[in-house]
Amino acid sequence: MTTRRGALAPLTMVMLAACSTAEPPRTTTAGADSATRALAVTPYDPARDLGGLFVDAQMMNVYPDSKTLVDATPKRDPQAIANAYNVEKGNRNFSLKKFMAREFTAPGAPDVAASAAKKRTMEEHIDDLWPVLTRQADVSDPRSSLLPLPKPYIVPGGRFREVYYWDSYFTMLGLVESGRTAQMGQMLDNFAHLIRTVGHIPNGNRSYYLSRSQPPYFAAMVGRYAAAADSSAATAYLGAIEAEHRFWMAGADTLTPGNAHRRVVRLADGSVLNRYWDDRPEPRPESFKEDFTIAQSLPEQSREAFYRNVRAAAESGWDFSSRWMRNAKSLASLETTDLAPVDLNSLMYHAERTIAALRRRRDQRGDATVAKQFEAMAAARKAAMQAHMWDAASGFFYDVRWRRNERVTDRPSMAAAAPLYFGIATAEQGAQVAARLQKDFLKPGGFTTTLIKSGQQWDAPNGWPPLQWLAIEGVRRYGHTVLADSASQRWLALNRKVYDATGKLTEKYDVWDLSKPAGGGEYPTQDGFGWTNGVALTLSRATRAPR
């Protein structure tokens, strides 16, 4: 790539002014700024530290995947590289691509192909993959965007070279099946470390993820570990679970009806629920060009809201889906922060119940009082979900537009399985949700994420491992074993079909047409893949064991 003298300069200046990329705005309490201050060393932040070079490299597609740049390691001081770029970019025949190759080491990805070449069974292949997907304890590197973790952990695979928060819960299912509970405990220790040092569990252990989290599965991870390894070990994580709950509930005590603060909303009737959020109203560094380009199609006064909504959707893990969009054909219509999601609030309910149970188990001075407080919180949340998220007319749970107390009934999704998985639904509600899932969502390859084909990856025709697990085990919890077994068999058959044909386990699958690969989204379907491995191995071994 050869760049004309000064060709990028006007574009760079406009974008730096528009989205403050050279010096991102600092965030509010418990956000990215306080997280950074809590770390021993301010981590390398490519969007901040590379200035105009970052903008130009992303907008000129030096790397086909925007995430490559933010994961690349500078070969020398980032400021020195940025200064060199400012000097050299005006040279005749300057090549930005060659400059980047000279100054940065591009990241690699786990090699997951070796086991497939051995013609192993799918289950044997998964067992082979755990060491391949394992990263050893990190060594701190001031020139890396990676936030170092003190113990080994498993990455999903492909472009996802770091630990991911909610992925890890479903990966851990497979670790239990493979007898790797010690590794599961190491990952829990890493998450507790992040809560201590950052104040929450980021989307992933990268500096550019500090301003957001992901679906809060930490309490569920602890419960799964306690059941699989050592029930007495759970109380060791009580402080971390409570600290994470404080992060999600920050500001709740001072909220008045009809208002929100960061991740907490208070409905008109006084009910408190949670939403997804991100503290930085600017493009995601790992998807800079994509976000910036969409924002430029909006009026200037609407761009900050778009950036918050696109980042909040990334915090949800469902990035992206018509679930968050007013117009299924346009990401510019995202309304994520206006929604109280049913699955997020199911997780918060479970965390509150877990804290109460662990306080009672520990039974130290004051624990009984705190347990009662969290039991009351959980009961109030459950009542709010029943009142505002359950729609008796259609027999389904929905997200709620919290400002208007309006259920989003035109965009049903697999998030409705979460109240079953976490035991929030009544028996009658469980039966109605199961019937709706079977009628509308169960396809030849398993459960479809939504009923809308928008082109986004968290929509039809794709099915995703975590949602298969929540739905299969959710309906099973409510006694609908025939549906659970049918969905499990369809999903496993699809996993095996793709593995036998390609030697791969991928992050998502087309469950409508079994002859087609999954698609959609900002990047190609990834191979690896942590949560696919965990769910497939657990379901596979469950089908061979007596229930």
Coordinates of C-alpha atoms in Angstrom, one line a residue, residues 15-427:
M15 CA -11.7 11.9 12.7
L16 CA -9.4 12.8 15.7
A17 CA -11.6 15.8 16.3
A18 CA -14.8 13.9 15.8
C19 CA -14.2 10.9 18.0
S20 CA -11.3 12.0 20.3
T21 CA -9.3 9.0 19.4
A22 CA -5.9 10.6 20.2
E23 CA -7.0 11.1 23.8
P24 CA -10.1 9.1 24.7
P25 CA -12.3 10.8 27.3
R26 CA -11.9 9.4 30.7
T27 CA -14.8 7.6 32.2
T28 CA -16.9 7.9 35.3
T29 CA -16.5 6.2 38.7
A30 CA -15.8 2.4 38.4
G31 CA -15.3 2.9 34.6
A32 CA -12.2 2.5 32.5
D33 CA -10.3 5.4 34.1
S34 CA -10.7 4.1 37.7
A35 CA -9.9 0.6 36.3
T36 CA -6.7 1.9 34.8
R37 CA -5.7 3.7 38.0
A38 CA -6.1 0.4 39.9
L39 CA -3.6 -1.4 37.7
A40 CA 0.1 -1.3 38.7
V41 CA 1.0 0.1 35.3
T42 CA -1.1 2.1 32.9
P43 CA -1.6 -0.4 30.0
Y44 CA -0.8 0.3 26.4
D45 CA -3.9 1.6 24.7
P46 CA -3.4 1.7 20.9
A47 CA -6.2 4.2 20.2
R48 CA -4.7 6.6 22.7
D49 CA -1.0 6.0 22.4
L50 CA -0.7 5.8 18.6
G51 CA -2.8 8.9 17.8
G52 CA -3.1 9.6 14.1
L53 CA -1.3 6.5 13.1
F54 CA -4.0 4.4 14.7
V55 CA -6.7 6.2 12.8
D56 CA -5.0 6.0 9.5
A57 CA -4.0 2.3 9.8
Q58 CA -7.5 1.3 10.7
M59 CA -9.2 3.5 8.1
M60 CA -6.8 2.3 5.4
N61 CA -7.3 -1.4 6.2
V62 CA -3.6 -2.1 6.8
Y63 CA -4.9 -5.3 8.4
P64 CA -8.0 -7.0 7.0
D65 CA -9.3 -7.4 10.5
S66 CA -9.5 -4.2 12.7
K67 CA -8.7 -6.3 15.8
T68 CA -5.3 -7.2 14.5
L69 CA -3.9 -3.7 15.1
V70 CA -5.0 -3.4 18.7
D71 CA -3.5 -6.9 19.4
A72 CA -0.3 -6.2 17.6
T73 CA 2.8 -5.5 19.7
P74 CA 4.9 -2.4 19.0
K75 CA 8.6 -3.2 18.6
R76 CA 9.6 0.0 20.4
D77 CA 8.0 2.8 22.4
P78 CA 4.6 3.6 20.9
Q79 CA 5.2 7.3 21.1
A80 CA 8.5 6.9 19.2
I81 CA 6.6 5.0 16.5
A82 CA 3.9 7.6 16.3
N83 CA 6.6 10.4 16.0
A84 CA 8.3 8.4 13.3
Y85 CA 5.1 8.0 11.4
N86 CA 4.5 11.8 11.5
V87 CA 7.9 12.4 10.0
E88 CA 7.9 9.6 7.4
K89 CA 4.4 9.7 6.1
G90 CA 5.2 12.7 4.0
N91 CA 8.0 11.0 2.1
R92 CA 7.5 10.1 -1.5
N93 CA 6.4 6.5 -2.0
F94 CA 5.7 6.1 1.7
S95 CA 4.0 2.7 2.4
L96 CA 1.9 2.5 5.5
K97 CA 1.7 -1.3 5.2
K98 CA 5.5 -1.6 5.1
F99 CA 5.8 0.9 8.0
M100 CA 3.4 -1.2 10.2
A101 CA 5.3 -4.4 9.3
R102 CA 8.5 -2.7 10.4
E103 CA 7.2 -1.3 13.6
F104 CA 4.8 -4.0 14.9
T105 CA 4.7 -7.7 15.5
A106 CA 1.3 -9.0 14.3
P107 CA -0.4 -11.4 16.7
G108 CA -0.8 -15.1 16.0
A109 CA -3.7 -17.5 16.6
P110 CA -3.8 -20.9 18.3
D111 CA -3.1 -23.7 15.8
V112 CA -6.1 -26.0 16.2
A113 CA -5.6 -28.0 13.0
A114 CA -3.1 -30.5 14.2
S115 CA -5.6 -32.7 16.1
A116 CA -8.1 -32.8 13.2
A117 CA -5.4 -34.2 11.0
K118 CA -5.2 -37.2 13.3
K119 CA -8.7 -38.3 12.3
R120 CA -9.8 -38.3 16.0
T121 CA -13.4 -38.4 17.1
M122 CA -15.0 -35.1 17.8
E123 CA -14.8 -35.8 21.5
E124 CA -11.1 -36.8 21.3
H125 CA -10.4 -33.7 19.2
I126 CA -11.9 -31.5 21.9
D127 CA -9.8 -33.1 24.6
D128 CA -6.8 -32.5 22.4
L129 CA -7.7 -28.8 22.0
W130 CA -7.6 -27.8 25.7
P131 CA -3.7 -27.6 25.8
V132 CA -3.7 -25.8 22.4
L133 CA -6.2 -23.2 23.5
T134 CA -4.4 -22.7 26.9
R135 CA -2.3 -19.6 27.5
Q136 CA 0.2 -19.8 30.3
A137 CA 0.3 -17.1 33.0
D138 CA 1.1 -13.8 31.3
V139 CA 4.4 -11.9 31.7
S140 CA 3.7 -8.2 31.9
D141 CA 4.6 -6.3 28.7
P142 CA 4.1 -2.5 28.7
R143 CA 4.0 -2.6 24.9
S144 CA 1.1 -5.1 24.8
S145 CA -2.7 -4.3 25.1
L146 CA -3.0 -7.6 27.0
L147 CA -3.9 -7.3 30.7
P148 CA -1.6 -9.9 32.3
L149 CA -3.3 -12.7 34.2
P150 CA -1.4 -14.6 37.0
K151 CA -2.6 -18.1 36.1
P152 CA -3.2 -20.1 32.9
Y153 CA -6.4 -19.7 31.0
I154 CA -8.2 -20.8 27.9
V155 CA -8.9 -18.6 24.9
P156 CA -11.8 -19.2 22.5
G157 CA -9.6 -19.5 19.4
G158 CA -9.0 -17.8 16.1
R159 CA -8.9 -14.0 16.4
F160 CA -9.9 -14.3 20.0
R161 CA -6.5 -14.6 21.5
E162 CA -7.4 -13.5 25.1
V163 CA -9.8 -14.7 27.7
Y164 CA -13.4 -13.8 27.2
Y165 CA -15.7 -13.4 30.1
W166 CA -19.0 -15.2 29.3
D167 CA -17.4 -17.6 26.9
S168 CA -15.5 -19.0 29.8
Y169 CA -18.6 -20.3 31.6
F170 CA -19.5 -22.6 28.7
T171 CA -15.8 -23.5 28.1
M172 CA -15.7 -24.6 31.8
L173 CA -18.5 -27.1 31.2
G174 CA -16.1 -29.0 29.0
L175 CA -13.2 -28.7 31.4
V176 CA -15.4 -30.5 34.0
E177 CA -16.1 -33.3 31.5
S178 CA -12.4 -33.6 30.7
G179 CA -11.4 -33.8 34.3
R180 CA -9.7 -30.4 34.2
T181 CA -11.3 -28.8 37.3
A182 CA -7.9 -27.5 38.5
Q183 CA -7.7 -25.4 35.3
M184 CA -11.3 -24.2 35.9
G185 CA -10.1 -23.0 39.4
Q186 CA -7.2 -21.2 37.8
M187 CA -9.6 -19.3 35.5
L188 CA -11.8 -18.4 38.5
D189 CA -8.7 -17.1 40.3
N190 CA -7.9 -14.9 37.2
F191 CA -11.4 -13.5 37.2
A192 CA -11.2 -12.7 40.9
H193 CA -7.8 -11.0 40.2
L194 CA -9.5 -8.8 37.6
I195 CA -12.2 -7.9 39.9
R196 CA -9.6 -6.9 42.6
T197 CA -7.4 -4.9 40.2
V198 CA -9.9 -3.5 37.7
G199 CA -13.2 -3.4 39.7
H200 CA -15.0 -5.8 37.3
I201 CA -14.4 -8.5 34.8
P202 CA -13.8 -6.8 31.4
N203 CA -15.1 -8.2 28.2
G204 CA -11.6 -9.7 27.8
N205 CA -8.2 -9.1 29.2
R206 CA -7.3 -6.3 26.9
S207 CA -6.8 -2.6 27.6
Y208 CA -9.4 -1.6 25.0
Y209 CA -12.0 -3.7 26.8
L210 CA -11.7 -2.0 30.2
S211 CA -14.8 0.2 29.8
R212 CA -17.2 -2.7 29.5
S213 CA -17.9 -6.2 30.9
Q214 CA -19.9 -9.1 29.5
P215 CA -22.9 -11.1 30.8
P216 CA -22.0 -11.6 34.5
Y217 CA -21.6 -15.4 34.7
F218 CA -19.0 -15.3 37.5
A219 CA -21.4 -16.4 40.3
A220 CA -22.6 -19.2 38.0
M221 CA -19.0 -20.2 37.3
V222 CA -18.3 -20.5 41.0
G223 CA -21.4 -22.6 41.5
R224 CA -20.4 -24.9 38.7
Y225 CA -16.9 -25.3 40.1
A226 CA -18.2 -26.0 43.6
A227 CA -20.4 -28.7 42.3
A228 CA -17.7 -30.3 40.2
A229 CA -14.6 -29.9 42.5
D230 CA -15.0 -28.7 46.0
S231 CA -18.2 -27.2 47.5
S232 CA -16.2 -25.6 50.3
A233 CA -14.1 -23.6 47.8
A234 CA -17.1 -21.5 46.8
T235 CA -16.9 -19.1 49.8
A236 CA -13.4 -18.1 48.8
Y237 CA -14.9 -16.2 45.9
L238 CA -17.7 -14.6 47.9
G239 CA -15.9 -11.2 48.1
A240 CA -15.3 -11.2 44.4
I241 CA -18.9 -12.0 43.6
E242 CA -20.1 -9.2 45.9
A243 CA -17.6 -6.8 44.4
E244 CA -18.9 -7.6 40.9
H245 CA -22.5 -7.1 42.0
R246 CA -21.5 -3.7 43.3
F247 CA -20.1 -2.8 39.9
W248 CA -23.3 -3.7 38.1
M249 CA -25.5 -2.0 40.7
A250 CA -23.5 1.2 41.1
G251 CA -25.8 4.2 41.5
A252 CA -29.0 2.2 42.2
D253 CA -29.5 3.7 45.7
T254 CA -29.9 7.3 44.4
L255 CA -32.0 6.6 41.2
T256 CA -35.4 8.1 41.0
P257 CA -38.2 6.4 39.0
G258 CA -37.9 6.6 35.2
N259 CA -34.1 7.2 35.3
A260 CA -30.9 5.3 34.8
H261 CA -27.3 5.4 35.9
R262 CA -24.7 3.4 33.9
R263 CA -25.9 -0.2 34.2
V264 CA -28.9 0.3 36.5
V265 CA -32.4 1.5 35.6
R266 CA -35.4 2.3 37.9
L267 CA -38.8 1.8 36.3
A268 CA -41.7 4.1 36.9
D269 CA -43.1 1.8 39.6
G270 CA -39.8 1.9 41.4
S271 CA -38.5 -1.6 40.3
V272 CA -34.8 -1.8 39.8
L273 CA -33.4 -3.7 36.8
N274 CA -30.1 -3.8 34.9
R275 CA -29.0 -2.9 31.4
Y276 CA -25.9 -3.1 29.3
W277 CA -23.6 -0.1 29.1
D278 CA -20.2 1.2 28.2
D279 CA -18.5 4.3 29.6
R280 CA -16.8 5.5 26.4
P281 CA -18.9 7.2 23.7
E282 CA -16.5 6.6 20.9
P283 CA -15.7 3.9 18.3
R284 CA -14.5 0.5 19.6
P285 CA -10.8 0.4 18.9
E286 CA -11.1 -3.2 17.7
S287 CA -13.8 -2.2 15.2
F288 CA -12.8 1.4 14.7
K289 CA -13.6 1.8 10.9
E290 CA -16.9 0.0 11.1
D291 CA -18.2 2.1 14.0
F292 CA -16.8 5.4 12.7
T293 CA -18.3 4.8 9.3
I294 CA -21.8 4.2 10.6
A295 CA -21.6 7.1 12.9
Q296 CA -20.8 9.5 10.0
S297 CA -24.1 8.6 8.5
L298 CA -25.9 10.0 11.5
P299 CA -26.5 13.6 12.6
E300 CA -23.6 14.8 14.8
Q301 CA -25.8 15.0 17.9
S302 CA -26.8 11.3 17.5
R303 CA -23.3 9.9 17.3
E304 CA -22.4 9.7 21.0
A305 CA -25.6 7.7 21.6
F306 CA -24.8 5.4 18.7
Y307 CA -21.3 4.7 20.1
R308 CA -22.7 3.9 23.6
N309 CA -25.3 1.6 22.0
V310 CA -22.9 -0.3 19.8
R311 CA -20.5 -0.7 22.8
A312 CA -23.3 -1.8 25.1
A313 CA -24.4 -4.4 22.5
A314 CA -20.8 -5.6 22.6
E315 CA -21.0 -5.9 26.4
S316 CA -24.1 -8.1 25.9
G317 CA -22.1 -10.6 23.9
W318 CA -24.8 -10.5 21.2
D319 CA -22.9 -8.3 18.8
F320 CA -24.9 -7.8 16.8
S321 CA -28.6 -8.8 16.7
S322 CA -31.9 -7.4 15.6
R323 CA -32.7 -7.8 19.3
W324 CA -31.0 -4.5 19.9
M325 CA -32.1 -2.7 16.7
R326 CA -35.2 -0.7 15.9
N327 CA -34.6 -1.4 12.3
A328 CA -33.3 -4.9 11.6
K329 CA -31.6 -3.6 8.5
S330 CA -29.6 -0.9 10.2
L331 CA -27.0 -1.0 13.0
A332 CA -27.5 2.8 13.2
S333 CA -30.8 2.0 14.8
L334 CA -29.3 0.3 17.9
E335 CA -31.2 1.0 21.1
T336 CA -29.3 -1.3 23.5
T337 CA -29.1 1.2 26.4
D338 CA -32.9 1.7 26.3
L339 CA -33.5 -2.0 27.0
A340 CA -33.6 -4.0 30.2
P341 CA -32.6 -7.4 28.9
V342 CA -34.2 -10.6 30.3
D343 CA -31.1 -12.7 30.3
L344 CA -28.9 -10.1 32.0
N345 CA -31.5 -9.7 34.8
S346 CA -31.7 -13.5 35.1
L347 CA -28.0 -13.6 35.7
M348 CA -28.2 -10.8 38.3
Y349 CA -31.0 -12.7 40.1
H350 CA -28.8 -15.8 40.2
A351 CA -25.9 -13.8 41.5
E352 CA -28.0 -12.3 44.3
R353 CA -29.3 -15.8 45.3
T354 CA -25.7 -17.1 45.2
I355 CA -24.4 -14.3 47.5
A356 CA -27.3 -15.0 50.0
A357 CA -26.5 -18.8 49.9
L358 CA -22.8 -18.3 50.4
R359 CA -23.3 -15.8 53.3
R360 CA -25.6 -18.3 55.0
R361 CA -23.1 -21.2 54.4
R362 CA -20.2 -19.1 55.8
D363 CA -22.4 -18.1 58.8
Q364 CA -20.1 -15.5 60.3
R365 CA -21.1 -12.4 62.3
G366 CA -23.4 -10.3 60.1
D367 CA -23.8 -12.9 57.4
A368 CA -27.4 -13.7 58.1
T369 CA -28.4 -10.0 57.9
V370 CA -26.6 -9.6 54.5
A371 CA -28.1 -12.9 53.3
K372 CA -31.6 -11.5 54.0
Q373 CA -30.8 -8.3 52.1
F374 CA -29.7 -10.2 49.0
E375 CA -32.7 -12.6 49.2
A376 CA -34.9 -9.5 49.3
M377 CA -33.1 -8.1 46.2
A378 CA -33.5 -11.3 44.3
A379 CA -37.2 -11.6 45.2
A380 CA -37.8 -8.0 44.1
R381 CA -36.0 -8.5 40.8
K382 CA -37.9 -11.7 40.2
A383 CA -41.2 -9.9 40.9
A384 CA -40.1 -7.1 38.5
M385 CA -39.3 -9.6 35.8
Q386 CA -42.6 -11.3 36.2
A387 CA -44.5 -8.0 36.1
H388 CA -42.6 -6.4 33.2
M389 CA -40.9 -9.1 31.1
W390 CA -43.5 -11.9 31.0
D391 CA -46.1 -11.5 28.4
A392 CA -49.1 -13.8 29.2
A393 CA -50.7 -13.2 25.8
S394 CA -47.8 -14.8 23.9
G395 CA -46.4 -17.0 26.7
F396 CA -42.9 -15.6 26.5
F397 CA -40.3 -13.4 28.2
Y398 CA -39.1 -10.3 26.5
D399 CA -36.7 -7.4 26.9
V400 CA -38.3 -4.2 28.2
R401 CA -37.9 -0.6 27.0
W402 CA -37.5 0.7 30.5
R403 CA -38.4 4.3 29.9
R404 CA -41.9 3.4 28.6
N405 CA -42.3 0.0 30.3
E406 CA -42.9 -1.6 26.9
R407 CA -42.1 -5.2 26.1
V408 CA -40.3 -5.7 22.8
T409 CA -42.7 -8.4 21.6
D410 CA -41.9 -7.9 17.9
R411 CA -38.3 -9.3 18.4
P412 CA -38.6 -12.6 20.4
S413 CA -35.2 -14.2 21.0
M414 CA -33.5 -17.1 22.7
A415 CA -32.9 -14.9 25.7
A416 CA -36.3 -16.1 26.9
A417 CA -34.6 -19.4 27.9
A418 CA -32.6 -17.7 30.7
P419 CA -35.5 -17.4 33.2
L420 CA -35.9 -21.2 32.8
Y421 CA -32.2 -22.0 33.2
F422 CA -32.0 -19.9 36.4
G423 CA -35.4 -21.0 37.8
I424 CA -37.3 -17.7 37.6
A425 CA -40.2 -18.9 35.6
T426 CA -43.2 -20.6 37.1
A427 CA -44.1 -24.1 36.0

